[in-house]
Short mmCIF file of C-alpha atoms in Angstrom, two decimals:
data_model
loop_
_atom_site.label_atom_id
_atom_site.label_comp_id
_atom_site.label_asym_id
_atom_site.label_seq_id
_atom_site.Cartn_x
_atom_site.Cartn_y
_atom_site.Cartn_z
CA MET A 1 106.61 128.39 -14.65
CA ASP A 2 104.86 127.07 -17.74
CA ILE A 3 102.92 123.86 -17.85
CA THR A 4 102.64 122.57 -21.38
CA VAL A 5 99.81 120.13 -21.87
CA ALA A 6 100.58 118.02 -24.89
CA THR A 7 98.59 115.30 -26.58
CA SER A 8 100.55 112.98 -28.79
CA THR A 9 100.91 109.67 -30.58
CA ALA A 10 103.29 106.77 -30.24
CA ARG A 11 106.94 106.79 -31.26
CA THR A 12 108.34 103.98 -29.15
CA THR A 13 106.81 100.57 -29.69
CA GLN A 14 107.84 99.38 -26.25
CA PHE A 15 106.02 102.18 -24.41
CA HIS A 16 102.99 101.99 -26.68
CA ARG A 17 102.67 98.28 -26.04
CA SER A 18 102.78 98.86 -22.31
CA ILE A 19 99.57 100.88 -22.37
CA CYS A 20 97.50 98.38 -24.32
CA GLY A 21 94.99 96.21 -22.56
CA VAL A 22 92.20 93.75 -23.26
CA THR A 23 88.77 95.30 -22.75
CA GLU A 24 85.49 93.45 -22.74
CA LEU A 25 85.24 92.78 -26.42
CA LEU A 26 88.24 94.24 -28.21
CA LEU A 27 91.95 94.86 -27.81
CA HIS A 28 92.07 98.59 -27.19
CA CYS A 29 95.08 100.86 -26.72
CA SER A 30 95.02 103.75 -24.33
CA GLY A 31 94.20 107.28 -25.33
CA THR A 32 95.92 110.60 -25.12
CA TYR A 33 98.87 111.63 -23.01
CA TYR A 34 100.02 115.04 -21.87
CA ILE A 35 103.26 116.56 -20.74
CA TYR A 36 103.54 119.11 -17.96
CA LYS A 37 106.65 121.18 -18.65
CA TYR A 38 107.73 123.18 -15.63
CA LYS A 39 109.78 126.24 -16.49
CA ARG A 40 110.92 129.13 -14.37
CA ARG A 41 108.91 132.11 -15.45
CA SER A 42 107.05 134.90 -13.70
CA LEU A 43 103.44 135.35 -14.71
CA PRO A 44 100.78 137.84 -13.58
CA SER A 45 99.13 136.67 -10.38
CA GLU A 46 95.63 138.00 -10.97
CA VAL A 47 92.75 135.58 -11.34
CA ILE A 48 90.38 136.24 -14.22
CA ARG A 49 86.85 135.92 -12.86
CA ASP A 50 83.38 137.14 -13.73
CA THR A 51 82.62 139.65 -11.00
CA THR A 52 79.05 140.47 -11.96
CA SER A 53 76.50 140.18 -9.21
CA TYR A 54 73.88 137.58 -8.41
CA GLY A 55 70.94 137.62 -10.79
CA GLN A 56 72.72 138.91 -13.89
CA THR A 57 71.53 137.98 -17.39
CA VAL A 58 73.92 136.37 -19.87
CA SER A 59 72.72 136.64 -23.47
CA GLU A 60 74.52 134.83 -26.28
CA ASN A 61 73.85 133.75 -29.84
CA LEU A 62 74.96 130.20 -30.51
CA PHE A 63 75.23 129.27 -34.18
CA ILE A 64 75.25 125.56 -35.08
CA VAL A 65 77.24 125.07 -38.26
CA ASN A 66 78.96 122.49 -40.40
CA LYS A 67 82.69 123.00 -40.73
CA GLN A 68 85.67 121.09 -42.01
CA LEU A 69 87.90 120.52 -38.99
CA ALA A 70 91.04 118.51 -38.20
CA PRO A 71 91.50 118.62 -34.40
CA ASP A 72 93.79 115.59 -34.53
CA GLY A 73 95.19 116.21 -38.02
CA PHE A 74 92.50 114.28 -39.89
CA GLN A 75 90.05 116.54 -41.69
CA ARG A 76 86.34 115.74 -41.62
CA SER A 77 82.99 117.51 -41.73
CA THR A 78 81.72 118.34 -38.24
CA VAL A 79 78.80 119.90 -36.36
CA LEU A 80 80.03 122.79 -34.22
CA ALA A 81 78.79 125.64 -32.05
CA GLY A 82 80.12 129.18 -32.31
CA LEU A 83 79.24 132.67 -31.15
CA THR A 84 79.17 133.72 -34.82
CA PRO A 85 78.48 131.67 -37.97
CA SER A 86 82.19 131.67 -38.83
CA THR A 87 83.64 130.78 -35.42
CA GLY A 88 82.35 127.24 -34.84
CA SER A 89 84.89 125.42 -32.69
CA PHE A 90 85.60 122.19 -30.88
CA PRO A 91 84.90 122.26 -28.07
CA GLY A 92 82.27 124.96 -28.35
CA PRO A 93 82.77 128.34 -26.65
CA LEU A 94 82.78 128.48 -22.86
CA ILE A 95 79.47 129.77 -21.53
CA SER A 96 79.70 131.14 -18.00
CA GLY A 97 77.98 133.26 -15.40
CA ASN A 98 77.62 133.63 -11.66
CA LYS A 99 75.26 131.81 -9.34
CA GLY A 100 71.77 133.20 -9.87
CA VAL A 101 72.36 133.85 -13.57
CA ARG A 102 69.60 133.98 -16.14
CA PHE A 103 70.65 132.65 -19.53
CA ASN A 104 69.16 133.85 -22.82
CA LEU A 105 70.81 131.55 -25.33
CA ASN A 106 69.54 131.87 -28.88
CA VAL A 107 70.44 128.78 -30.91
CA THR A 108 70.40 129.16 -34.70
CA ASP A 109 70.62 126.05 -36.86
CA GLN A 110 72.67 126.65 -40.01
CA LEU A 111 73.45 123.00 -40.77
CA THR A 112 73.61 122.01 -44.44
CA ASP A 113 75.61 118.77 -44.67
CA PRO A 114 73.17 115.97 -45.68
CA SER A 115 75.61 113.27 -44.50
CA MET A 116 74.71 114.13 -40.89
CA VAL A 117 71.60 115.16 -38.94
CA ARG A 118 70.69 118.72 -39.91
CA SER A 119 68.16 119.49 -37.19
CA THR A 120 69.46 120.09 -33.69
CA THR A 121 68.78 120.74 -30.01
CA VAL A 122 71.04 121.86 -27.15
CA HIS A 123 70.90 120.32 -23.68
CA TRP A 124 72.45 122.21 -20.74
CA HIS A 125 73.82 119.21 -18.90
CA GLY A 126 73.43 119.26 -15.11
CA LEU A 127 71.15 122.30 -14.85
CA PHE A 128 67.87 121.43 -13.14
CA GLN A 129 65.62 123.62 -15.34
CA LYS A 130 63.10 124.01 -12.54
CA THR A 131 59.89 125.45 -14.06
CA THR A 132 61.60 125.52 -17.50
CA ASN A 133 61.47 121.89 -18.60
CA TYR A 134 60.81 123.14 -22.14
CA ALA A 135 64.41 124.48 -22.18
CA ASP A 136 66.04 121.16 -21.24
CA GLY A 137 66.89 120.56 -24.88
CA VAL A 138 66.05 116.88 -25.37
CA ALA A 139 64.59 115.99 -28.75
CA PHE A 140 61.15 114.38 -28.40
CA VAL A 141 61.18 114.54 -24.61
CA SER A 142 61.12 118.28 -23.89
CA GLN A 143 60.93 119.71 -27.42
CA CYS A 144 60.80 119.06 -31.12
CA PRO A 145 64.16 119.62 -32.84
CA ILE A 146 65.18 122.98 -34.25
CA ALA A 147 64.99 122.63 -38.02
CA ALA A 148 67.75 123.94 -40.26
CA ASN A 149 67.46 127.67 -41.03
CA HIS A 150 65.48 128.26 -37.84
CA SER A 151 66.36 129.38 -34.32
CA PHE A 152 65.09 128.89 -30.78
CA LEU A 153 65.68 130.89 -27.61
CA TYR A 154 66.56 128.90 -24.50
CA ASP A 155 65.57 131.27 -21.67
CA PHE A 156 66.11 129.86 -18.17
CA GLN A 157 67.24 130.80 -14.68
CA VAL A 158 69.87 129.08 -12.53
CA PRO A 159 68.91 130.33 -9.05
CA ASP A 160 70.71 127.93 -6.74
CA GLN A 161 73.35 125.98 -8.67
CA ALA A 162 77.04 126.64 -9.15
CA GLY A 163 79.80 124.45 -10.47
CA THR A 164 80.98 122.71 -13.61
CA PHE A 165 78.50 121.79 -16.34
CA TRP A 166 78.47 121.48 -20.12
CA TYR A 167 76.20 121.62 -23.15
CA HIS A 168 75.70 119.28 -26.07
CA SER A 169 73.32 118.28 -28.80
CA HIS A 170 70.59 115.89 -27.68
CA ILE A 171 69.27 114.48 -30.93
CA SER A 172 70.41 111.10 -32.23
CA VAL A 173 74.22 110.80 -31.98
CA GLN A 174 74.89 114.33 -33.20
CA TYR A 175 77.10 115.42 -30.33
CA CYS A 176 79.70 112.85 -31.44
CA ASP A 177 80.08 115.05 -34.53
CA GLY A 178 81.31 117.92 -32.36
CA LEU A 179 78.42 119.88 -30.82
CA ARG A 180 79.67 119.93 -27.21
CA GLY A 181 81.19 122.59 -25.00
CA PRO A 182 81.84 123.70 -21.40
CA LEU A 183 79.47 125.66 -19.16
CA VAL A 184 80.63 127.03 -15.79
CA ILE A 185 78.64 128.82 -13.10
CA TYR A 186 80.91 130.51 -10.58
CA ASP A 187 80.00 131.06 -6.94
CA PRO A 188 81.44 134.32 -5.55
CA GLN A 189 80.83 132.82 -2.10
CA ASP A 190 82.40 129.43 -2.86
CA PRO A 191 82.96 127.82 0.56
CA GLN A 192 86.11 126.12 -0.74
CA ALA A 193 87.71 129.13 -2.40
CA TYR A 194 90.44 129.11 0.24
CA LEU A 195 91.81 125.92 -1.31
CA TYR A 196 92.86 127.46 -4.63
CA ASP A 197 94.30 130.64 -6.15
CA VAL A 198 93.31 130.37 -9.80
CA ASP A 199 89.95 129.42 -11.30
CA ASP A 200 89.29 130.90 -14.73
CA GLU A 201 88.76 129.96 -18.36
CA THR A 202 92.33 128.66 -18.60
CA THR A 203 91.64 125.94 -16.02
CA VAL A 204 88.64 124.41 -17.81
CA LEU A 205 89.75 121.02 -19.10
CA THR A 206 87.62 119.06 -21.59
CA ILE A 207 88.33 115.42 -22.38
CA ALA A 208 86.78 113.97 -25.52
CA ASP A 209 86.98 110.94 -27.71
CA TRP A 210 87.10 111.74 -31.42
CA PHE A 211 85.99 109.68 -34.40
CA HIS A 212 86.93 110.07 -38.04
CA ASN A 213 83.56 108.52 -38.91
CA THR A 214 80.44 110.67 -38.85
CA SER A 215 77.65 109.87 -36.42
CA THR A 216 75.49 108.43 -39.20
CA GLU A 217 78.33 106.09 -40.13
CA LEU A 218 78.67 105.03 -36.49
CA ILE A 219 74.95 104.25 -36.34
CA ALA A 220 75.13 102.28 -39.57
CA ALA A 221 78.03 100.23 -38.20
CA ALA A 222 75.81 99.35 -35.19
CA VAL A 223 78.85 99.32 -32.89
CA ALA A 224 81.33 102.10 -32.23
CA PRO A 225 84.84 101.35 -33.51
CA PRO A 226 87.68 102.39 -31.20
CA ALA A 227 87.97 106.16 -31.10
CA ASP A 228 90.63 107.51 -33.43
CA ALA A 229 91.96 110.01 -30.91
CA THR A 230 91.47 111.53 -27.50
CA LEU A 231 91.31 115.32 -27.46
CA ILE A 232 92.09 117.57 -24.53
CA ASN A 233 90.68 121.04 -24.97
CA GLY A 234 90.03 120.12 -28.58
CA LYS A 235 93.54 119.07 -29.54
CA GLY A 236 95.26 115.73 -29.97
CA ARG A 237 96.91 113.37 -32.41
CA TYR A 238 95.93 110.04 -33.87
CA LEU A 239 98.33 107.17 -34.31
CA GLY A 240 100.30 107.71 -37.50
CA GLY A 241 98.91 111.19 -38.03
CA PRO A 242 100.67 114.54 -38.44
CA ALA A 243 102.26 116.47 -35.58
CA VAL A 244 99.47 119.01 -35.19
CA PRO A 245 99.69 121.64 -32.43
CA LEU A 246 98.96 120.50 -28.89
CA ALA A 247 97.22 122.17 -25.96
CA VAL A 248 99.24 124.41 -23.64
CA ILE A 249 98.40 125.62 -20.13
CA ASN A 250 100.54 128.26 -18.41
CA VAL A 251 100.83 128.24 -14.62
CA GLN A 252 102.88 130.07 -12.04
CA GLN A 253 104.97 128.03 -9.64
CA GLY A 254 103.67 128.06 -6.07
CA LYS A 255 100.06 128.70 -7.00
CA ARG A 256 97.12 126.34 -6.56
CA TYR A 257 94.90 125.73 -9.56
CA ARG A 258 91.28 124.61 -9.63
CA PHE A 259 90.96 122.53 -12.79
CA ARG A 260 87.40 121.89 -13.94
CA MET A 261 87.61 118.58 -15.79
CA ILE A 262 84.64 117.70 -18.01
CA SER A 263 84.19 114.44 -19.90
CA ILE A 264 82.49 115.52 -23.11
CA ALA A 265 83.15 112.04 -24.53
CA CYS A 266 80.40 110.23 -26.38
CA ASP A 267 81.71 106.70 -25.78
CA ALA A 268 84.97 106.24 -23.87
CA ASN A 269 85.79 106.69 -20.21
CA HIS A 270 89.25 107.94 -19.24
CA ASN A 271 91.69 107.45 -16.40
CA PHE A 272 93.30 110.78 -15.59
CA SER A 273 96.52 111.30 -13.64
CA ILE A 274 99.55 113.56 -13.49
CA ASP A 275 102.92 112.00 -12.71
CA GLY A 276 104.34 113.28 -9.46
CA HIS A 277 101.23 115.25 -8.52
CA ARG A 278 98.22 114.58 -6.36
CA LEU A 279 94.73 115.77 -7.25
CA THR A 280 92.37 117.08 -4.56
CA VAL A 281 88.76 116.64 -5.71
CA ILE A 282 86.39 119.32 -4.37
CA GLU A 283 83.41 119.22 -6.74
CA VAL A 284 81.48 116.42 -8.41
CA ASP A 285 78.93 117.13 -11.16
CA GLY A 286 78.08 120.59 -9.86
CA GLU A 287 77.97 119.56 -6.18
CA ASN A 288 80.57 120.66 -3.62
CA HIS A 289 82.24 117.74 -1.86
CA GLU A 290 84.64 117.38 1.02
CA PRO A 291 88.23 117.42 -0.30
CA ALA A 292 89.45 113.98 -1.35
CA THR A 293 93.09 113.68 -2.44
CA VAL A 294 93.89 110.98 -4.98
CA ASP A 295 96.40 110.09 -7.70
CA ASN A 296 94.02 108.86 -10.40
CA ILE A 297 90.48 109.82 -11.48
CA GLN A 298 88.36 107.63 -13.72
CA ILE A 299 85.86 109.87 -15.49
CA PHE A 300 82.87 108.64 -17.50
CA PRO A 301 81.01 110.48 -20.29
CA GLY A 302 78.98 113.35 -18.86
CA GLN A 303 80.80 113.47 -15.52
CA ARG A 304 82.70 116.46 -14.14
CA TYR A 305 85.30 116.85 -11.40
CA SER A 306 86.95 119.96 -10.01
CA PHE A 307 90.35 119.15 -8.56
CA VAL A 308 93.01 121.38 -7.04
CA LEU A 309 96.58 120.99 -8.26
CA ASP A 310 99.37 122.55 -6.20
CA ALA A 311 102.16 123.58 -8.61
CA THR A 312 105.09 122.96 -6.26
CA GLN A 313 107.11 120.29 -8.02
CA PRO A 314 110.72 120.80 -9.21
CA VAL A 315 111.38 122.04 -12.73
CA ASP A 316 110.93 119.00 -14.95
CA ASN A 317 108.63 117.38 -17.51
CA TYR A 318 105.74 115.28 -16.22
CA TRP A 319 103.31 113.05 -18.04
CA VAL A 320 99.67 114.01 -17.70
CA ARG A 321 97.78 110.89 -18.65
CA ALA A 322 94.23 110.57 -19.92
CA LEU A 323 94.10 106.87 -20.73
CA SER A 324 91.09 106.01 -22.84
CA SER A 325 88.97 102.87 -22.63
CA SER A 326 88.55 103.16 -26.40
CA GLY A 327 91.02 104.33 -29.02
CA VAL A 328 94.72 104.83 -29.54
CA GLY A 329 97.49 107.26 -28.77
CA ALA A 330 100.79 107.35 -26.91
CA PRO A 331 103.61 109.76 -26.06
CA ASP A 332 105.43 111.94 -28.57
CA ALA A 333 108.43 112.46 -26.31
CA ASP A 334 109.56 110.67 -23.20
CA PRO A 335 109.82 112.56 -19.94
CA THR A 336 111.71 110.67 -17.27
CA THR A 337 108.74 110.58 -14.86
CA THR A 338 106.94 107.32 -14.24
CA ASN A 339 103.34 106.48 -13.61
CA SER A 340 102.26 105.23 -10.20
CA THR A 341 98.68 104.09 -9.77
CA GLY A 342 98.61 105.30 -6.17
CA VAL A 343 95.19 106.16 -4.78
CA VAL A 344 92.43 105.70 -7.34
CA LEU A 345 89.26 107.74 -6.81
CA THR A 346 86.14 105.73 -6.02
CA GLU A 347 82.66 107.10 -5.43
CA SER A 348 82.68 105.75 -1.88
CA MET A 349 85.48 108.24 -1.09
CA LEU A 350 83.30 111.24 -1.98
CA HIS A 351 81.03 112.98 0.54
CA PRO A 352 78.92 116.11 -0.04
CA LEU A 353 80.08 119.27 1.67
CA GLU A 354 76.56 120.61 2.19
CA ASN A 355 73.52 118.76 3.53
CA PRO A 356 74.96 115.24 3.32
CA GLY A 357 72.66 112.28 3.61
CA ALA A 358 70.32 110.44 1.28
CA PRO A 359 66.56 111.03 1.58
CA GLY A 360 64.38 108.25 2.95
CA LEU A 361 65.09 105.61 5.55
CA PRO A 362 68.56 104.04 5.96
CA PHE A 363 67.93 100.61 4.49
CA PRO A 364 67.31 99.13 1.02
CA GLY A 365 63.79 99.92 -0.05
CA GLY A 366 63.43 102.72 2.51
CA ALA A 367 61.85 105.11 0.01
CA ASP A 368 58.31 106.10 -0.95
CA GLU A 369 58.66 104.42 -4.32
CA VAL A 370 61.21 101.87 -5.53
CA LEU A 371 61.94 101.26 -9.21
CA ASN A 372 64.01 98.36 -10.45
CA LEU A 373 65.56 98.91 -13.87
CA THR A 374 67.36 95.99 -15.51
CA LEU A 375 69.59 96.62 -18.49
CA GLY A 376 69.47 94.26 -21.44
CA PHE A 377 70.85 93.73 -24.92
CA ASN A 378 70.07 91.75 -28.07
CA LEU A 379 71.61 91.61 -31.50
CA PRO A 380 71.42 93.46 -33.77
CA ALA A 381 72.38 96.50 -31.62
CA THR A 382 69.32 96.74 -29.38
CA PHE A 383 69.43 97.87 -25.75
CA PHE A 384 66.60 97.50 -23.26
CA MET A 385 65.43 98.84 -19.93
CA ASN A 386 63.14 96.26 -18.30
CA ASP A 387 62.84 94.49 -21.66
CA THR A 388 61.72 97.67 -23.45
CA GLN A 389 63.78 99.48 -26.05
CA TYR A 390 63.42 103.25 -25.89
CA ILE A 391 62.28 104.56 -29.27
CA PRO A 392 61.71 108.34 -29.40
CA PRO A 393 58.05 109.29 -29.84
CA THR A 394 57.00 111.58 -32.67
CA VAL A 395 55.35 113.94 -30.15
CA PRO A 396 57.54 115.21 -27.29
CA VAL A 397 56.58 113.82 -23.89
CA LEU A 398 56.20 117.35 -22.53
CA LEU A 399 53.69 118.20 -25.28
CA GLN A 400 51.81 114.96 -24.57
CA ILE A 401 51.49 115.94 -20.89
CA LEU A 402 50.43 119.49 -21.71
CA SER A 403 47.83 118.01 -24.05
CA GLY A 404 46.26 115.99 -21.23
CA ALA A 405 48.08 112.64 -21.11
CA GLN A 406 48.83 111.76 -17.48
CA SER A 407 49.21 108.02 -17.00
CA PRO A 408 51.94 105.64 -18.21
CA GLN A 409 49.34 103.90 -20.37
CA ASP A 410 48.64 107.16 -22.19
CA LEU A 411 52.21 108.41 -22.55
CA LEU A 412 54.51 107.44 -25.40
CA PRO A 413 56.77 105.64 -26.03
CA PRO A 414 54.90 102.69 -24.48
CA GLY A 415 56.71 101.01 -21.62
CA SER A 416 59.39 103.71 -21.42
CA VAL A 417 57.63 106.39 -19.36
CA TYR A 418 57.39 106.10 -15.57
CA THR A 419 55.15 108.53 -13.69
CA LEU A 420 56.29 109.73 -10.26
CA PRO A 421 54.30 111.59 -7.56
CA ILE A 422 55.38 114.98 -6.23
CA ASN A 423 57.58 115.40 -3.12
CA LYS A 424 58.36 111.72 -2.66
CA THR A 425 61.62 109.89 -2.12
CA ILE A 426 62.41 107.70 -5.12
CA GLU A 427 64.87 104.82 -5.07
CA ILE A 428 66.09 103.40 -8.37
CA ASN A 429 68.01 100.13 -8.49
CA PHE A 430 69.96 99.62 -11.72
CA PHE A 431 70.94 96.04 -12.49
CA GLY A 432 73.74 95.78 -15.02
CA ASN A 433 72.86 92.21 -15.93
CA ALA A 434 75.14 90.84 -18.68
CA THR A 435 74.68 93.96 -20.81
CA PRO A 436 77.82 94.57 -22.91
CA GLY A 437 79.58 97.86 -23.51
CA GLY A 438 79.73 98.90 -19.85
CA PRO A 439 80.26 100.39 -17.45
CA HIS A 440 77.21 102.40 -18.51
CA PRO A 441 77.18 106.00 -17.22
CA PHE A 442 73.55 106.87 -16.39
CA HIS A 443 72.45 110.51 -16.31
CA LEU A 444 69.20 111.80 -14.81
CA HIS A 445 67.98 115.16 -16.08
CA GLY A 446 66.41 117.67 -13.70
CA HIS A 447 68.11 116.40 -10.55
CA SER A 448 71.23 115.48 -8.68
CA PHE A 449 70.90 112.19 -6.82
CA ASP A 450 72.56 110.40 -3.93
CA VAL A 451 74.35 107.21 -4.97
CA VAL A 452 73.63 105.01 -1.94
CA ARG A 453 75.23 102.01 -3.63
CA SER A 454 77.95 102.61 -6.20
CA ALA A 455 79.02 100.30 -8.99
CA ASP A 456 82.46 100.03 -7.33
CA ASN A 457 81.10 99.04 -3.91
CA THR A 458 78.64 96.42 -2.67
CA THR A 459 77.85 98.24 0.58
CA TYR A 460 75.22 100.94 1.12
CA ASN A 461 75.85 104.45 2.43
CA TYR A 462 72.84 106.50 3.49
CA GLU A 463 74.75 108.88 5.79
CA ASN A 464 76.90 110.82 3.32
CA PRO A 465 76.94 109.20 -0.17
CA VAL A 466 78.31 110.96 -3.23
CA ARG A 467 75.82 113.35 -4.84
CA ARG A 468 75.96 113.79 -8.60
CA ASP A 469 73.99 113.48 -11.86
CA VAL A 470 75.96 110.76 -13.73
CA THR A 471 76.90 107.42 -12.18
CA SER A 472 78.05 104.15 -13.71
CA VAL A 473 76.25 100.83 -13.87
CA ALA A 474 78.54 97.83 -14.20
CA ILE A 475 78.00 94.42 -15.75
CA GLY A 476 76.72 91.92 -13.19
CA ASN A 477 76.43 94.59 -10.51
CA GLN A 478 73.87 96.90 -8.90
CA THR A 479 73.83 100.68 -8.57
CA THR A 480 71.23 102.41 -6.38
CA ILE A 481 70.32 106.09 -6.36
CA ARG A 482 67.84 108.23 -4.43
CA PHE A 483 66.29 111.62 -5.08
CA VAL A 484 63.21 113.67 -4.16
CA THR A 485 60.58 114.54 -6.77
CA ASP A 486 60.55 118.32 -6.32
CA ASN A 487 60.75 119.26 -10.02
CA PRO A 488 57.64 118.55 -12.12
CA GLY A 489 58.22 117.60 -15.73
CA PRO A 490 59.38 114.77 -17.97
CA TRP A 491 63.06 114.06 -17.25
CA PHE A 492 65.24 111.80 -19.34
CA LEU A 493 67.20 108.98 -17.64
CA HIS A 494 69.67 107.41 -20.02
CA CYS A 495 73.06 105.92 -20.69
CA HIS A 496 75.47 108.68 -21.70
CA ILE A 497 77.29 106.48 -24.19
CA ASP A 498 75.50 108.09 -27.09
CA LEU A 499 75.20 105.03 -29.33
CA HIS A 500 73.70 103.06 -26.44
CA LEU A 501 71.07 105.78 -26.06
CA GLU A 502 70.45 105.74 -29.79
CA PHE A 503 69.88 101.98 -29.63
CA GLY A 504 67.41 102.18 -26.74
CA LEU A 505 69.11 102.44 -23.31
CA ALA A 506 66.82 105.07 -21.77
CA VAL A 507 63.53 105.80 -20.02
CA VAL A 508 61.59 108.96 -19.15
CA MET A 509 60.65 109.93 -15.59
CA ALA A 510 57.37 111.89 -15.84
CA GLU A 511 57.46 113.73 -12.55
CA ALA A 512 54.14 115.01 -11.16
CA PRO A 513 52.50 115.26 -14.62
CA SER A 514 49.32 116.84 -13.22
CA LEU A 515 51.38 119.87 -12.07
CA VAL A 516 53.35 120.40 -15.26
CA LYS A 517 50.88 122.72 -16.97
CA ALA A 518 50.87 125.08 -13.99
CA THR A 519 54.61 125.01 -13.27
CA ASP A 520 56.32 124.62 -16.66
CA VAL A 521 55.16 127.47 -18.85
CA THR A 522 56.27 127.19 -22.48
CA THR A 523 56.81 129.97 -25.00
CA PRO A 524 55.19 130.74 -28.38
CA ALA A 525 58.51 129.90 -30.06
CA TRP A 526 58.43 126.46 -28.40
CA ASP A 527 54.89 125.94 -29.71
CA GLU A 528 56.16 126.48 -33.26
CA LEU A 529 58.99 123.93 -33.10
CA CYS A 530 56.86 120.86 -33.82
CA PRO A 531 54.83 122.30 -36.74
CA ILE A 532 58.05 123.45 -38.39
CA TYR A 533 59.86 120.16 -37.81
CA ASP A 534 56.84 118.07 -38.89
CA SER A 535 56.69 120.00 -42.17
CA LEU A 536 60.20 118.92 -43.21
CA THR A 537 60.34 116.77 -46.32
CA PRO A 538 62.30 113.49 -46.52
CA ALA A 539 64.95 115.37 -48.49
CA GLN A 540 65.44 117.69 -45.50
CA LEU A 541 66.01 114.76 -43.12
CA PRO A 542 68.01 113.61 -41.32
#
């Protein structure tokens, strides 16, 4: 049996109109659709897996290049990652290893296009980087950018994490130009392996919004226009565009597939469903969760879900829908299946498989330290956290700490750095206020956290709340998370809608700054990043 996954644009006005809806500020049409085409066909039953043992080293060269690309049929200059200078792709190549892996990832910047940012960094989203904060890849928080015609080795261990992650640029809005790709760490002892038969590179599913404008044009516009297309595994079509090739996934009837769905979007969230099929969620942002079977998953930028699909339906064509909150797109051909909302996944349905329970005491404020963060917005295009716009410092926060700065008064940017003591339970209350552009997906680096109050629920759960690293904050609502400060270093906390971050929706959590020098050892190559970047002339920037 083949399953063909097809992204497409509208042909029938009636159907296209049915998927349009009024969002907060604009009339947006939904994003990309897919078709599952079941066909009788016998395929090999083996599962392709990395069988190397715990503690292996994965070494790769990652070249960051400019390339003309037309993933939806519209050609534009992009910023891409590739294993060679000539193989830059969207999404970037899958990076994978087994639990316990050590990564040696040498990033070489070969960017030349002056219409976009030419320096770069790479953030390994969801990996805790314990004792290797310098490798977290955030411009002006954990490092200076890698200048064009230079390289930097990200050398870090992943001792106790497994699951679905990704990587992306973390300077300005560069990842909207294409520098984003999947990263998977397999667990040979996965406690939920009995639930699926296939889990390999063919079941990694990336969902992205795609703009015909460059990131610098998006910044200049001060507000993101609707995305031109939604891309699944790097392929899609924009409304009125050419019939470019679409993504295809082959499956064998009767087998159970673990799909690792990653939102590598830089703006839109997506509602994902497959007509006639149920989705059993077993992993959330790199954390195993008790199985939860649903019909529809809303996924925000930066989030990941593993779900099991049982390929048992009759031979037919089925829509696979990834409906975007921003952008256009509709079906190219009409299967006879219909969409049923059914059970929609909410965070309150998700419970960790291992060690459930939030740290601290089971009531609001039952933590060692409580932070209240209120979102705000002013025109022109300025976001705030507690009335302070985050503006990147010229000296990375990690370098400031290593140079002796310890208190919030000494750390830059002023008003955007919060110091936290070691081994304490922290509670953060996010208040959405009337801040437009939401829901806002907030990501904390260096940690997973327990969401004791989700944006979709007004009740608290301290017993077994969802555990993840990206959660949404809604307008006029409250989201509350808890975590333990067991990872010294400066960790970014920000909205993962990239333009919102660019315009100030972020803070830095400086965790146990007095311990950073002893625990987070940098490298000589890291020491050279800032002198090289600071020597760039205006003509070499952005």
